[in-house]
Coordinates of C-alpha atoms in Angstrom, one line a residue:
A216 CA 102.5 143.9 86.5
G217 CA 100.2 143.9 83.6
I218 CA 102.6 141.8 81.5
L219 CA 102.8 139.3 84.4
A220 CA 99.0 139.1 84.7
A221 CA 98.7 138.6 81.0
C222 CA 101.3 135.8 81.0
A223 CA 99.5 134.1 83.9
V224 CA 96.2 134.2 82.0
A225 CA 97.8 132.9 78.9
G226 CA 99.5 130.1 80.8
V227 CA 96.3 128.9 82.4
A228 CA 94.5 129.0 79.0
L229 CA 97.3 127.0 77.4
A230 CA 97.2 124.5 80.2
L231 CA 93.5 124.0 79.8
A232 CA 93.6 123.9 76.0
G233 CA 96.5 121.4 76.0
R234 CA 95.0 119.0 78.5
T235 CA 94.8 115.5 76.9
T236 CA 93.2 112.3 78.1
K237 CA 95.6 110.1 80.0
I238 CA 95.6 106.4 80.9
G239 CA 93.7 106.0 84.2
D240 CA 91.7 109.2 83.9
F241 CA 88.5 107.2 84.2
V242 CA 89.3 106.0 87.8
R243 CA 86.9 107.4 90.4
F244 CA 86.7 106.1 93.9
S245 CA 83.3 106.4 95.4
F246 CA 84.2 104.8 98.8
N247 CA 86.2 106.4 101.6
P248 CA 88.6 104.4 103.8
E249 CA 86.0 103.7 106.5
Q250 CA 83.4 102.5 104.0
A251 CA 86.0 100.3 102.4
K252 CA 86.8 98.8 105.8
A253 CA 83.2 98.2 106.6
R254 CA 82.5 96.6 103.2
A255 CA 85.6 94.3 103.5
G256 CA 84.5 93.3 107.0
E257 CA 81.1 92.3 105.7
I258 CA 82.8 90.2 103.0
L259 CA 84.9 88.3 105.6
R260 CA 81.8 87.7 107.8
E261 CA 80.1 86.1 104.9
R262 CA 83.0 83.7 104.8
G263 CA 82.8 82.9 108.5
V264 CA 85.7 85.1 109.5
N265 CA 85.4 87.6 112.4
P266 CA 87.2 90.8 111.2
D267 CA 87.1 92.3 114.7
R268 CA 90.0 90.0 115.7
Y269 CA 92.3 91.7 113.3
H270 CA 94.1 95.0 112.8
I271 CA 92.8 96.7 109.7
A272 CA 94.6 98.9 107.1
A273 CA 92.8 100.3 104.0
T274 CA 94.9 101.8 101.2
V275 CA 94.4 102.7 97.6
Q276 CA 96.6 100.8 95.1
Y277 CA 97.3 101.7 91.5
R278 CA 98.7 98.9 89.4
F279 CA 99.2 100.8 86.2
D280 CA 102.5 99.5 84.7
P281 CA 104.3 102.2 82.8
L282 CA 105.6 99.7 80.2
V283 CA 102.1 98.2 79.7
N284 CA 100.7 101.8 79.4
E285 CA 103.2 102.6 76.7
Y286 CA 102.6 99.4 74.8
L287 CA 98.8 100.0 74.8
R288 CA 99.3 103.7 73.9
R289 CA 101.4 102.8 70.8
S290 CA 99.2 99.9 69.7
I291 CA 95.6 100.9 70.3
G292 CA 95.6 104.4 71.7
I293 CA 94.8 105.9 75.1
E294 CA 91.0 105.7 74.9
A295 CA 91.1 102.0 73.9
A296 CA 93.7 101.3 76.6
N297 CA 91.4 102.9 79.2
K298 CA 88.6 100.6 77.9
V299 CA 90.8 97.6 78.5
Y300 CA 91.5 98.6 82.0
Q301 CA 87.9 99.3 82.7
T302 CA 86.5 96.1 81.4
Q303 CA 89.2 93.4 81.4
A304 CA 92.2 94.2 83.6
P305 CA 91.4 96.7 86.4
A306 CA 94.4 98.4 87.9
A307 CA 93.0 100.6 90.6
Y308 CA 91.7 99.1 93.9
W309 CA 90.9 99.6 97.5
T310 CA 93.0 97.0 99.4
V311 CA 91.9 96.3 103.0
R312 CA 94.4 94.2 105.0
F313 CA 93.3 92.2 108.1
F314 CA 96.3 91.1 110.1
R315 CA 97.5 90.2 113.6
D316 CA 100.7 90.9 115.5
S317 CA 103.4 88.3 114.5
E318 CA 100.9 85.9 112.9
K319 CA 101.4 84.8 109.3
E320 CA 97.8 84.2 108.6
E321 CA 96.0 87.2 107.2
Y322 CA 93.4 88.4 104.7
L323 CA 93.6 91.0 102.0
V324 CA 90.2 92.1 100.6
V325 CA 90.5 93.8 97.2
L326 CA 87.6 96.1 96.2
Q327 CA 87.0 97.9 93.0
P328 CA 86.7 101.7 93.1
D329 CA 82.9 101.4 93.4
G330 CA 83.1 99.0 96.3
A331 CA 82.4 95.8 94.4
L332 CA 84.4 92.8 95.4
H333 CA 87.4 92.0 93.2
A334 CA 89.2 89.3 95.1
V335 CA 90.1 87.9 98.6
H336 CA 93.7 86.9 99.3
H337 CA 94.1 84.5 102.2
T338 CA 97.7 84.1 103.4
L339 CA 98.6 81.0 105.4
A340 CA 101.6 80.0 107.4
E341 CA 103.7 77.3 105.7
E342 CA 102.9 74.9 108.6
T343 CA 99.1 75.4 108.4
P344 CA 97.6 72.0 107.7
G345 CA 95.4 71.4 104.6
A346 CA 94.7 69.0 101.8
N347 CA 97.3 67.5 99.5
L348 CA 95.4 67.7 96.2
A349 CA 96.8 66.4 93.0
K350 CA 97.4 69.0 90.3
E351 CA 94.4 68.0 88.3
A352 CA 92.1 68.2 91.4
A353 CA 93.5 71.6 92.4
Q354 CA 93.0 72.8 88.8
Q355 CA 89.3 71.8 89.0
R356 CA 89.0 73.8 92.2
A357 CA 90.5 76.9 90.5
E358 CA 88.3 76.5 87.5
A359 CA 85.2 76.2 89.7
Y360 CA 86.2 79.4 91.5
L361 CA 86.6 81.3 88.2
L362 CA 83.2 79.9 86.9
Q363 CA 81.3 80.7 90.1
A364 CA 83.0 83.8 91.5
R365 CA 84.2 85.4 88.3
T366 CA 81.6 84.0 85.8
L367 CA 84.2 83.5 83.2
D368 CA 84.0 81.5 80.0
L369 CA 87.2 79.4 80.3
S370 CA 86.8 78.3 76.7
Q371 CA 88.3 81.7 75.8
W372 CA 91.4 81.1 77.9
N373 CA 94.4 78.9 77.8
L374 CA 96.2 77.5 80.8
V375 CA 99.8 78.7 80.2
D376 CA 101.5 78.0 83.5
S377 CA 101.2 76.1 86.7
S378 CA 103.3 75.2 89.8
S379 CA 103.0 73.1 92.9
D380 CA 104.6 73.7 96.3
K381 CA 104.7 71.0 98.9
R382 CA 104.3 72.5 102.4
P383 CA 104.9 70.6 105.6
A384 CA 101.2 69.7 106.0
R385 CA 99.5 70.6 102.7
T386 CA 100.2 71.2 99.0
D387 CA 99.7 74.6 97.3
H388 CA 99.1 75.1 93.6
T389 CA 99.2 78.2 91.4
F390 CA 97.6 78.4 87.9
T391 CA 97.9 81.0 85.2
W392 CA 95.4 81.4 82.4
Q393 CA 95.9 83.6 79.3
Q394 CA 93.1 85.0 77.2
K395 CA 93.3 83.7 73.7
L396 CA 92.4 86.9 72.0
A397 CA 95.1 89.6 72.3
V398 CA 93.9 93.0 73.6
A399 CA 96.6 94.8 71.5
S400 CA 99.3 94.0 69.0
L401 CA 102.3 96.1 67.9
N402 CA 104.2 95.7 64.6
G403 CA 102.8 92.1 64.1
D404 CA 104.2 90.7 67.4
E405 CA 102.4 88.1 69.5
G406 CA 100.5 90.9 71.2
A407 CA 99.5 91.8 74.8
H408 CA 97.2 89.4 76.5
V409 CA 95.1 89.5 79.7
R410 CA 96.3 86.9 82.2
M411 CA 94.9 85.8 85.5
D412 CA 96.4 83.8 88.4
V413 CA 94.6 81.7 90.9
R414 CA 96.2 80.1 94.0
V415 CA 94.8 76.9 95.6
Q416 CA 96.0 76.4 99.2
G417 CA 95.0 73.0 100.3
E418 CA 91.4 73.0 99.1
E419 CA 90.9 76.8 99.2
A420 CA 91.0 78.8 96.0
S421 CA 92.3 82.3 96.7
G422 CA 94.7 85.0 95.5
Y423 CA 92.9 85.8 92.2
R424 CA 94.9 88.4 90.2
V425 CA 94.4 89.8 86.7
Y426 CA 97.0 91.7 84.7
I427 CA 98.3 92.3 81.2
H428 CA 101.2 90.3 79.9
L429 CA 103.5 91.9 77.3
P430 CA 105.6 90.2 74.6
E431 CA 109.0 89.1 76.0
D432 CA 110.9 90.6 73.0
W433 CA 109.3 94.0 73.4
L434 CA 110.0 94.0 77.1
R435 CA 113.6 93.1 76.6
K436 CA 114.2 95.9 74.2
Q437 CA 112.5 98.4 76.5
N438 CA 114.6 97.4 79.5
Q439 CA 117.9 97.6 77.6
D440 CA 120.3 100.3 79.0
T441 CA 121.8 102.6 76.4
L442 CA 124.1 105.6 76.7
A443 CA 121.1 107.9 76.3
T444 CA 119.0 106.3 79.1
T445 CA 122.0 106.3 81.4
A446 CA 122.7 109.9 80.7
H447 CA 119.1 110.8 81.2
A448 CA 118.9 108.9 84.5
N449 CA 122.1 110.4 86.0
G450 CA 122.3 113.8 84.3
L451 CA 119.6 115.6 86.2
F452 CA 120.9 114.3 89.5
G453 CA 124.4 115.5 88.7
F454 CA 123.1 118.9 87.5
I455 CA 121.2 119.5 90.7
G456 CA 124.1 118.3 92.8
A457 CA 126.5 120.6 91.0
F458 CA 124.2 123.6 91.4
A459 CA 123.7 122.9 95.2
V460 CA 127.5 122.6 95.7
L461 CA 128.1 125.9 93.8
A462 CA 125.5 127.7 95.8
L463 CA 126.9 126.5 99.1
V464 CA 130.5 127.3 98.1
A465 CA 129.4 130.8 97.0
F466 CA 127.7 131.3 100.4
L467 CA 130.7 130.1 102.4
R468 CA 133.2 132.2 100.5
N469 CA 131.1 135.3 101.2
L470 CA 130.4 134.8 104.9
K471 CA 132.0 138.2 105.7
H472 CA 129.9 140.0 103.1
P473 CA 127.2 142.4 104.6
A474 CA 124.5 140.3 102.9
A475 CA 125.5 137.3 105.0
A476 CA 125.3 139.3 108.2
S477 CA 121.8 140.5 107.2
V478 CA 120.2 137.1 107.1
P479 CA 117.5 137.0 109.9
W480 CA 118.1 133.4 111.0
R481 CA 115.6 133.6 113.9
R482 CA 112.8 134.8 111.6
L483 CA 113.7 132.1 109.1
A484 CA 113.5 129.5 111.9
N485 CA 109.9 130.4 112.4
W486 CA 109.2 130.3 108.6
S487 CA 110.5 126.7 108.5
V488 CA 107.9 125.5 111.0
P489 CA 105.1 125.1 108.3
A490 CA 107.3 122.7 106.5
L491 CA 107.7 120.7 109.7
I492 CA 103.9 120.7 110.2
A493 CA 103.3 119.6 106.6
F494 CA 105.8 116.7 107.0
A495 CA 104.0 115.6 110.2
G496 CA 100.7 115.7 108.2
W497 CA 102.2 113.6 105.4
V498 CA 103.5 111.0 107.9
V499 CA 100.0 110.7 109.5
A500 CA 98.3 110.4 106.1
N501 CA 100.7 107.5 105.2
I502 CA 100.1 105.4 108.3
P503 CA 97.7 103.1 106.4
Q504 CA 100.4 102.5 103.7
Y505 CA 102.9 101.7 106.4
L506 CA 100.6 99.3 108.1
G507 CA 99.8 97.7 104.8
R508 CA 103.5 96.8 104.4
Y509 CA 103.9 95.3 107.9
P510 CA 105.9 92.0 107.7
T511 CA 104.1 89.7 110.2
E512 CA 107.4 87.9 111.0
N513 CA 108.3 91.0 113.1
S514 CA 106.7 92.2 116.3
L515 CA 104.1 94.9 115.6
P516 CA 105.3 97.2 118.4
T517 CA 108.8 97.0 117.2
Y518 CA 107.7 97.7 113.6
L519 CA 105.6 100.7 114.7
G520 CA 108.6 102.0 116.8
M521 CA 110.8 102.2 113.7
P522 CA 108.7 105.0 112.0
V523 CA 108.8 107.0 115.3
V524 CA 112.5 107.1 115.2
S525 CA 112.5 107.8 111.5
F526 CA 110.1 110.6 112.0
L527 CA 112.2 112.3 114.7
L528 CA 115.3 112.0 112.5
G529 CA 113.6 112.9 109.2
S530 CA 111.7 115.9 110.7
S531 CA 114.9 117.3 112.1
A532 CA 116.7 116.8 108.8
L533 CA 113.8 118.4 106.8
Y534 CA 113.5 121.3 109.2
G535 CA 117.3 122.0 109.0
L536 CA 117.2 121.7 105.2
V537 CA 114.4 124.2 104.8
F538 CA 116.0 126.5 107.3
V539 CA 119.3 126.5 105.3
L540 CA 117.6 126.9 101.9
L541 CA 115.7 129.9 103.2
G542 CA 118.9 131.4 104.5
L543 CA 120.7 130.8 101.2
A544 CA 117.8 132.4 99.3
W545 CA 117.8 135.4 101.6
F546 CA 121.6 135.8 101.2
F547 CA 121.5 135.7 97.4
L548 CA 118.6 138.1 97.3
A549 CA 120.3 140.5 99.6
R550 CA 123.5 140.2 97.6
A551 CA 121.6 141.0 94.4
Y552 CA 119.3 143.9 95.6
G553 CA 121.0 145.0 98.8
P554 CA 120.3 144.0 102.4
N555 CA 117.7 146.7 102.8
V556 CA 116.0 146.4 99.4
L557 CA 114.7 142.9 99.5
P558 CA 111.9 141.9 97.0
D559 CA 108.3 142.7 97.9
W560 CA 105.0 141.8 96.4
R561 CA 104.7 145.4 95.1
G562 CA 106.9 148.4 94.4
M563 CA 110.0 146.6 93.0
S564 CA 111.9 148.0 90.1
A565 CA 111.2 146.8 86.5
P566 CA 114.4 144.7 86.3
Y567 CA 113.2 142.6 89.2
Y568 CA 109.9 141.6 87.6
R569 CA 111.8 140.9 84.3
D570 CA 114.2 138.6 86.1
A571 CA 111.3 136.9 88.0
L572 CA 109.5 136.3 84.7
V573 CA 112.6 134.8 83.1
A574 CA 113.3 132.6 86.2
G575 CA 109.7 131.5 86.4
T576 CA 109.6 130.6 82.7
C577 CA 112.8 128.5 83.1

């Protein structure tokens, strides 16, 4: 027991000593969901929109791209990468969605972690009427939005892409600007640049989005599949599957063994209930995420009915899985130590603690 305690203390000390700064460590949300909803509602009221007419779902969104993180880590380091995310390309938000049953039109208010407004996205149905601005006039609208709402110096940006979509009763435009100065460069390539998109629907500028664009050559190399990446992706899954099959086969081949008869299935059924309760709590906690993904072309009652069925099936499957795993664990422990000498918190033989230490280390 003394050795185990010493190992535990040493493990905690190593974990604390080895803790390093990670990309995104600076993110701190000072608003809770209700405060985010209230703040987003105020913003819509200022725009002449009544938020009380909508269903509301508030969720936290992290937009840290693993490839972008790796590029920045290699080129400028973690601390500088965090600085880029803090000052130029934020990647953590409160998103508050305002939507109605089976209606395409909706609003998405994006707030920074401290509650400051980042952007408002207004989604319109294709048939919604609006202006048919020429590309040049729409670009002026987008630039005016960036100057007034974002207070940006557009002389430091280049327009790198634009597109126009003719709708039945209006024309929508999308513009993409890229910051002239790269935020990072690796091995002399063209570098990573901050980009921003603005959408103009009829006469309304909306859908502001900012992100980091990586060099195409570097992205292509990172996304190439190799034998090593394929083995890494499938090896763990195969190993776990093989282990599960071997354990199940060993149990089925020993059903007549006294250890199998000693498994207290009724007691294990009660022990599985906490997993079922935890799963229900997880489902409730993820309701805002589910509402945030609601496709308005479907009926809301039908969409909400789907997770109920999924919950009933998923909870049954999870309960059965935990129940079977506990039974298998009891069987193998009884087989190893005897049906009447199962492990306890105290009083076990020295080999048991030795085996537990080895298993825990692995």
